[in-house]
Short mmCIF file of C-alpha atoms in Angstrom, two decimals:
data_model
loop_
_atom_site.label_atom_id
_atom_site.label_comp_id
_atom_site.label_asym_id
_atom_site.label_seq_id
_atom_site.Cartn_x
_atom_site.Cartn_y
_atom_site.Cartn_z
CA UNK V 35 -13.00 -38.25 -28.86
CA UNK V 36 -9.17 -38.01 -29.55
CA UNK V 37 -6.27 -35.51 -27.55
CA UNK V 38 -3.69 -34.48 -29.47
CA UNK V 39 0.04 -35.22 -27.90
CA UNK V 40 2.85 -32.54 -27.81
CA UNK V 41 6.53 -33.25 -27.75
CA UNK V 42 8.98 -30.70 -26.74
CA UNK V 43 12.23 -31.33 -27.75
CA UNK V 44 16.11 -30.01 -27.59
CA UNK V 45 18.55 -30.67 -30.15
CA UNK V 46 19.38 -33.86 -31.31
CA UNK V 47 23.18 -33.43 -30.01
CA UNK V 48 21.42 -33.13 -26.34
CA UNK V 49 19.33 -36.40 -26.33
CA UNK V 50 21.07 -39.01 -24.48
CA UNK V 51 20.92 -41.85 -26.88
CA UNK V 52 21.74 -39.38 -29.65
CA UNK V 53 19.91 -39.03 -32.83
CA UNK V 54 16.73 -38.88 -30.87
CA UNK V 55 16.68 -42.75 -30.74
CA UNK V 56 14.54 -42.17 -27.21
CA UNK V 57 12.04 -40.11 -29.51
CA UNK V 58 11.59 -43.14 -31.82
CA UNK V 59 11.10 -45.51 -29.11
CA UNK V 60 8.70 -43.20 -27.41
CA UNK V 61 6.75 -42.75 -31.07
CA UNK V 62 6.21 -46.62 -31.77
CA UNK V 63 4.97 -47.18 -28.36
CA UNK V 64 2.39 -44.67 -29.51
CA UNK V 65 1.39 -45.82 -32.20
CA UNK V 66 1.46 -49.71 -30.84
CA UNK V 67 -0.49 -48.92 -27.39
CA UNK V 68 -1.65 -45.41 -27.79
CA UNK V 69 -5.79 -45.09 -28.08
CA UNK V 70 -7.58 -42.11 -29.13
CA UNK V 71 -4.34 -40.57 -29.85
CA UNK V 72 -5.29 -37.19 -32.26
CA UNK V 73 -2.33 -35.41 -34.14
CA UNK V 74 0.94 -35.47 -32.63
CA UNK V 75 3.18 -32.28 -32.51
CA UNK V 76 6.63 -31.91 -32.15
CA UNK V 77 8.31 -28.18 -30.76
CA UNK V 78 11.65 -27.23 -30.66
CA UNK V 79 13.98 -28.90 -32.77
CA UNK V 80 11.78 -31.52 -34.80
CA UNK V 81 13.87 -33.87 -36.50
CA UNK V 82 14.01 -34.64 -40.36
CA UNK V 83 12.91 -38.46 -39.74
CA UNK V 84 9.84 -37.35 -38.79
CA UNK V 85 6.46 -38.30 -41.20
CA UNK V 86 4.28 -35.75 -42.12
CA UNK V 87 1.78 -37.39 -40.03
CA UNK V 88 3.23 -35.35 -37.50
CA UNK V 89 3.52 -31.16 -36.72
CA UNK V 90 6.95 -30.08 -36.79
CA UNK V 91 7.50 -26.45 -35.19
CA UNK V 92 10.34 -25.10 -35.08
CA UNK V 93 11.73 -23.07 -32.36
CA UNK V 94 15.02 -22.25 -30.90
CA UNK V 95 16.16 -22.52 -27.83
CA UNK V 96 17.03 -19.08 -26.25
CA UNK V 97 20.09 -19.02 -24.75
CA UNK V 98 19.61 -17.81 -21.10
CA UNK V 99 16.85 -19.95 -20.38
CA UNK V 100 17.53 -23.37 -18.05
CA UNK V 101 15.83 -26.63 -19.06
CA UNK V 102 12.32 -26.28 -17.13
CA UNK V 103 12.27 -22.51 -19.12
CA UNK V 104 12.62 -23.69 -21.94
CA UNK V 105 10.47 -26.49 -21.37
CA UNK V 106 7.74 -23.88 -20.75
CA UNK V 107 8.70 -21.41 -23.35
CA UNK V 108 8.21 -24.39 -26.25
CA UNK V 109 4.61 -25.14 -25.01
CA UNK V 110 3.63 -21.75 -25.02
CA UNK V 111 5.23 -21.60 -28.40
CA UNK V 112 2.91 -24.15 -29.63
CA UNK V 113 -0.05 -23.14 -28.09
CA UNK V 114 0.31 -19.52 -29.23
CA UNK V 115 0.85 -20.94 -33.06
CA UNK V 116 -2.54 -22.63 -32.94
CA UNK V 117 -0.85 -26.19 -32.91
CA UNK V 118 -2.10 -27.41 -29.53
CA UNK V 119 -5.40 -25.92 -28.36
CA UNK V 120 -8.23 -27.18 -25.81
CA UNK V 121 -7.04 -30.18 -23.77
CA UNK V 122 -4.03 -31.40 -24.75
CA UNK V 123 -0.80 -34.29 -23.42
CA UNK V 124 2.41 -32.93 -22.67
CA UNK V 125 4.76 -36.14 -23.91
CA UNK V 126 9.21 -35.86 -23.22
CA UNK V 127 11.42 -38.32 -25.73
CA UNK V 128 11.88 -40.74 -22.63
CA UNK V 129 8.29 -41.36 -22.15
CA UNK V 130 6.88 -44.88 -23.04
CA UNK V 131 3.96 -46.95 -23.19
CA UNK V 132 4.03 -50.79 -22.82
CA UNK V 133 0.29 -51.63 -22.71
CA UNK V 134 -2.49 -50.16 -24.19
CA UNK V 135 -3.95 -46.93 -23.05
CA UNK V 136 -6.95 -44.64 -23.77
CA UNK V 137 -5.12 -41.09 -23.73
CA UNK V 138 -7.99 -39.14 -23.82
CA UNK V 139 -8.74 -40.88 -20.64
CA UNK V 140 -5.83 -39.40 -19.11
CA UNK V 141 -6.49 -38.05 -15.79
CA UNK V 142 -4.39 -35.07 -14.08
CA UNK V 143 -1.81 -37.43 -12.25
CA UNK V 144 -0.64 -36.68 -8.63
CA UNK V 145 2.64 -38.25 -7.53
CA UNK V 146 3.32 -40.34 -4.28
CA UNK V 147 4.93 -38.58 -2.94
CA UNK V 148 2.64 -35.86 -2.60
CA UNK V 149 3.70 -32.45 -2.83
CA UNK V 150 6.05 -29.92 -4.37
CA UNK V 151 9.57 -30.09 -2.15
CA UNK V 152 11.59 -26.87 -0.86
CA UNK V 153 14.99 -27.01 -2.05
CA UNK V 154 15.89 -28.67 1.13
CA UNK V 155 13.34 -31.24 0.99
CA UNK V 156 14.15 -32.07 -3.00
CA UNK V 157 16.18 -35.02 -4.11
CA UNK V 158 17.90 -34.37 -7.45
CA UNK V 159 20.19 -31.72 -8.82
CA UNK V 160 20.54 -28.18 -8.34
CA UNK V 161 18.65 -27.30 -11.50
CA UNK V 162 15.96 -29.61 -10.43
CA UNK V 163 15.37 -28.42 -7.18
CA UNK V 164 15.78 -24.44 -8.05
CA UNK V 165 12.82 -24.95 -10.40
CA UNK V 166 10.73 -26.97 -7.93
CA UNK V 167 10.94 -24.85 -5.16
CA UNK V 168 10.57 -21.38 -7.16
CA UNK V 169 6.89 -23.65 -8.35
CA UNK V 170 6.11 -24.37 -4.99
CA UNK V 171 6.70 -20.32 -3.92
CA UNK V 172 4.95 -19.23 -6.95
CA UNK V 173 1.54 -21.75 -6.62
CA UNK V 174 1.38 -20.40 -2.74
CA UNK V 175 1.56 -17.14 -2.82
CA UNK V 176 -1.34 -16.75 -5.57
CA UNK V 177 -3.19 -19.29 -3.61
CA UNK V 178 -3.23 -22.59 -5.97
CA UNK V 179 -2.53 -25.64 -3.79
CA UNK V 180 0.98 -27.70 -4.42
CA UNK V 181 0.54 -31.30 -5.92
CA UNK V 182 3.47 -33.00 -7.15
CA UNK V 183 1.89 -33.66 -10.51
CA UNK V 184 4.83 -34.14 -12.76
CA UNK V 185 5.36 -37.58 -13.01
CA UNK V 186 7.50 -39.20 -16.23
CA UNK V 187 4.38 -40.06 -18.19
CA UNK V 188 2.32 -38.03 -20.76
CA UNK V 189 0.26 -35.46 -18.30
CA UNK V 190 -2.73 -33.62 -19.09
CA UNK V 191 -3.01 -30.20 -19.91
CA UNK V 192 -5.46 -27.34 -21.16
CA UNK V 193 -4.28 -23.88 -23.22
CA UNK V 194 -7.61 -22.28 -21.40
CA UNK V 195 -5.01 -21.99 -18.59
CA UNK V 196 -1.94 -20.59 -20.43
CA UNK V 197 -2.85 -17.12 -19.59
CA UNK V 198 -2.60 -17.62 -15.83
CA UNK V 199 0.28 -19.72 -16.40
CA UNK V 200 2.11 -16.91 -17.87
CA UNK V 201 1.27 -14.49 -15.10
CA UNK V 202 2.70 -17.12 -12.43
CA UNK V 203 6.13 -16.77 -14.56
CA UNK V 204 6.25 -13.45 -14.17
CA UNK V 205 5.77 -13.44 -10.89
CA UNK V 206 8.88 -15.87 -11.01
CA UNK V 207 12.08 -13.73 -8.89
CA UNK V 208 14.12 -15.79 -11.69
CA UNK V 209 12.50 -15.96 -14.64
CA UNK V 210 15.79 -18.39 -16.49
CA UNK V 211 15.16 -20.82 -13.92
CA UNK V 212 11.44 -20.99 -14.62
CA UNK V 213 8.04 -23.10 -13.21
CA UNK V 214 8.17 -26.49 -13.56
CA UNK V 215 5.53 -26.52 -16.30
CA UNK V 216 3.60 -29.79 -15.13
CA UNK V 217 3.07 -29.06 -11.30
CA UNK V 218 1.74 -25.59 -12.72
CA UNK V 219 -0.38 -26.78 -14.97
CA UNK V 220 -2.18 -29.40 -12.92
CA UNK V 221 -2.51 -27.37 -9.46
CA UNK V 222 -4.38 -24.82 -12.11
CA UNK V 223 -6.61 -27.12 -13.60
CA UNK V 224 -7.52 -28.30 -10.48
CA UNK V 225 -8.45 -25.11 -8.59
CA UNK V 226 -9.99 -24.01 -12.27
CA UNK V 227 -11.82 -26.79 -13.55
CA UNK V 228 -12.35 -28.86 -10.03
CA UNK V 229 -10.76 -31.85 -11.64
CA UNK V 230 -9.65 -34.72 -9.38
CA UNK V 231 -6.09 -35.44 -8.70
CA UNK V 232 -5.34 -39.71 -9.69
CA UNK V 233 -2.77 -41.01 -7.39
CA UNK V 234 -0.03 -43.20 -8.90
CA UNK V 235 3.60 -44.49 -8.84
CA UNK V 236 5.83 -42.93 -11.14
CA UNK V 237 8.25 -45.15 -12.68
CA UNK V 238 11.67 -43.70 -14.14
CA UNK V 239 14.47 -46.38 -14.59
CA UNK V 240 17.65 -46.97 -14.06
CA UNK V 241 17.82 -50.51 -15.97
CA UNK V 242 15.24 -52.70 -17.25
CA UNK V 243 12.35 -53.64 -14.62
CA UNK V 244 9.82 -55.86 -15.53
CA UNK V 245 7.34 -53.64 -12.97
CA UNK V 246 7.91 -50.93 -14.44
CA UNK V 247 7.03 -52.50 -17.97
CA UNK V 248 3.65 -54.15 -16.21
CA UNK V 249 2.95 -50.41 -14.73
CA UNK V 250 2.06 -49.82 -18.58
CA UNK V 251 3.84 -46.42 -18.64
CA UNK V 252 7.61 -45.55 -17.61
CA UNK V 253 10.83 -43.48 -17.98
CA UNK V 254 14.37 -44.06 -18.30
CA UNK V 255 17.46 -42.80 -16.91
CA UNK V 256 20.10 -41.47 -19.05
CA UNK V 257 22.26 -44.52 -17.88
CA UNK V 258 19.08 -47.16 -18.68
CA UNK V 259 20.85 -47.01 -22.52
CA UNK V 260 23.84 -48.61 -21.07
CA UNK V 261 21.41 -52.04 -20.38
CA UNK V 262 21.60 -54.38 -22.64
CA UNK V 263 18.32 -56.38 -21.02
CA UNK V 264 16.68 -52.77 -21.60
CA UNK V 265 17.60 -52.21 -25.13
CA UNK V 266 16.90 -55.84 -25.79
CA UNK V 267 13.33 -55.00 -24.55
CA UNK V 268 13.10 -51.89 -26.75
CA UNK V 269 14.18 -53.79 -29.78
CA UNK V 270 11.83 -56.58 -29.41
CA UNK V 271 8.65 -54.30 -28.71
CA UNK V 272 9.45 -51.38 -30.90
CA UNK V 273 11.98 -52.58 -33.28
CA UNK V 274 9.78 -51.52 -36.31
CA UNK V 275 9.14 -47.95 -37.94
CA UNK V 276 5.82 -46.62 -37.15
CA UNK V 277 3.63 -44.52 -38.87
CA UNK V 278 5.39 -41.43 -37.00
CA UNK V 279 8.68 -42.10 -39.25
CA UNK V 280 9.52 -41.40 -43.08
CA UNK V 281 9.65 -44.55 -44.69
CA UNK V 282 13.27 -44.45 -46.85
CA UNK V 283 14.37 -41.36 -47.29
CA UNK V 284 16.86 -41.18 -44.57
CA UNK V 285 15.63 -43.55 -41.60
CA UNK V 286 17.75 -44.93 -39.65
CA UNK V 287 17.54 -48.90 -39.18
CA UNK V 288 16.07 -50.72 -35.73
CA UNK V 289 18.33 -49.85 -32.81
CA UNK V 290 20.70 -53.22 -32.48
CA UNK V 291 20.84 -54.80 -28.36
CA UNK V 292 24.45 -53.16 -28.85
CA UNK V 293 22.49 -49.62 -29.03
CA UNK V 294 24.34 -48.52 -32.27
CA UNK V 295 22.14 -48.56 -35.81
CA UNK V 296 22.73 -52.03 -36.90
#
């Protein structure tokens, strides 16, 4: 069996690295440690580079949405154009592998940290915790239980549950601000399917950590690009084009340690 992986991505002007240099990264550890791995899709703004071993659809980002909305608004996208269907991995630009891993495997991950903060209780920015705490309000008053289950990993998900996932939106008192589309998801599929929660630690990085890299799965932080240990790392293990890129025809060379296209 194989589960197909879904990106969901902004413009290229809003990826940190620029140029979507995080999306390569995240691609070629893929396609190097990635098992069972079906088709990959990329919503939202899918960028030329891409090979045509990958979906590309389209969509545009409205305008009054915040980034969880949007977030949501691209799955749904994809799942109501037939591109993702069934059980499915929800996959961000800044998500990487570094040792091998069945994804079809992939359990519904609960954080540490337990369960979905109140505004108060949240550590992050405003955006962050708005979205979070309108989640938490949402899940409890139509009875689903609160998991933090968003960690910075690929996450499992199942269209089955779009339908209800939709009606939680609207019950949303601001619908810009959104659900966070991960805690949703999971506290769904666990009060609909009876699937287990899989505790872990959920690694998102400020610089280079080697236990991060042995964790087999891990983020980065916007300023992470500013490491030169980090992007050192990143040239050594994914250096290469993968079978994700174009080959010619526009690619862009291996990311020097400097973090410009050498």
């Amino acid at each position: 069996m194989v589960i197909d992986v879904l990106y969901t991505l902004g413009p290229a002007e809003c990826s940190a690295g620029g140029a979507n240099r995080e999306l390569r990264w995240s691609l070629r550890s893929l396609a190097k440690y990635g098992r069972n791995v079906g088709r990959v899709v990329v919503v939202g703004y899918p960028p030329d580079w891409l090979s045509d071993e990958v979906v590309r659809l389209p969509v545009e980002r409205p305008a009054d949405l915040e980034k969880d909305a949007v977030i949501f608004h691209n799955v749904m996208a994809a799942i109501d154009a037939g591109a993702v269907s069934g059980r499915f991995l929800l996959s961000s630009d800044d998500h990487f592998l570094s040792a091998p891993f069945d994804m079809e495997r992939t359990p519904l991950w609960q954080r540490k940290n337990n369960f979905i903060p109140t505004y108060a209780e949240c550590r992050g920015g405003d955006g962050y915790r708005r979205v979070l705490d309108q989640t938490r309000r949402v899940l409890l008053a139509s009875g689903y239980g609160i998991v933090k289950c968003n960690p910075h990993r690929n996450t499992l998900c199942d269209s089955r549950c779009a339908p209800e996932l939709e009606r939680l939106l609207a019950t949303a008192p601001a619908r810009n601000v959104g659900i966070e589309f991960n805690c949703a998801m999971g506290n769904v599929m666990h009060a609909v399917f009876g699937l287990p929660f899989e505790r872990m630690h959920d690694w998102k990085v400020p610089a280079f950590d080697p236990r991060a890299v042995e964790a087999g799965a891990f983020s980065i932080r916007d300023r992470a690009l500013a490491d030169p240990k980090l992007l050192a790392w990143f040239a050594a293990e994914f250096g290469e084009p993968c079978r994700y890129e174009k080959r010619g025809g526009g690619l862009l060379p291996p990311w020097s340690v400097s973090g410009t296209a050498a």
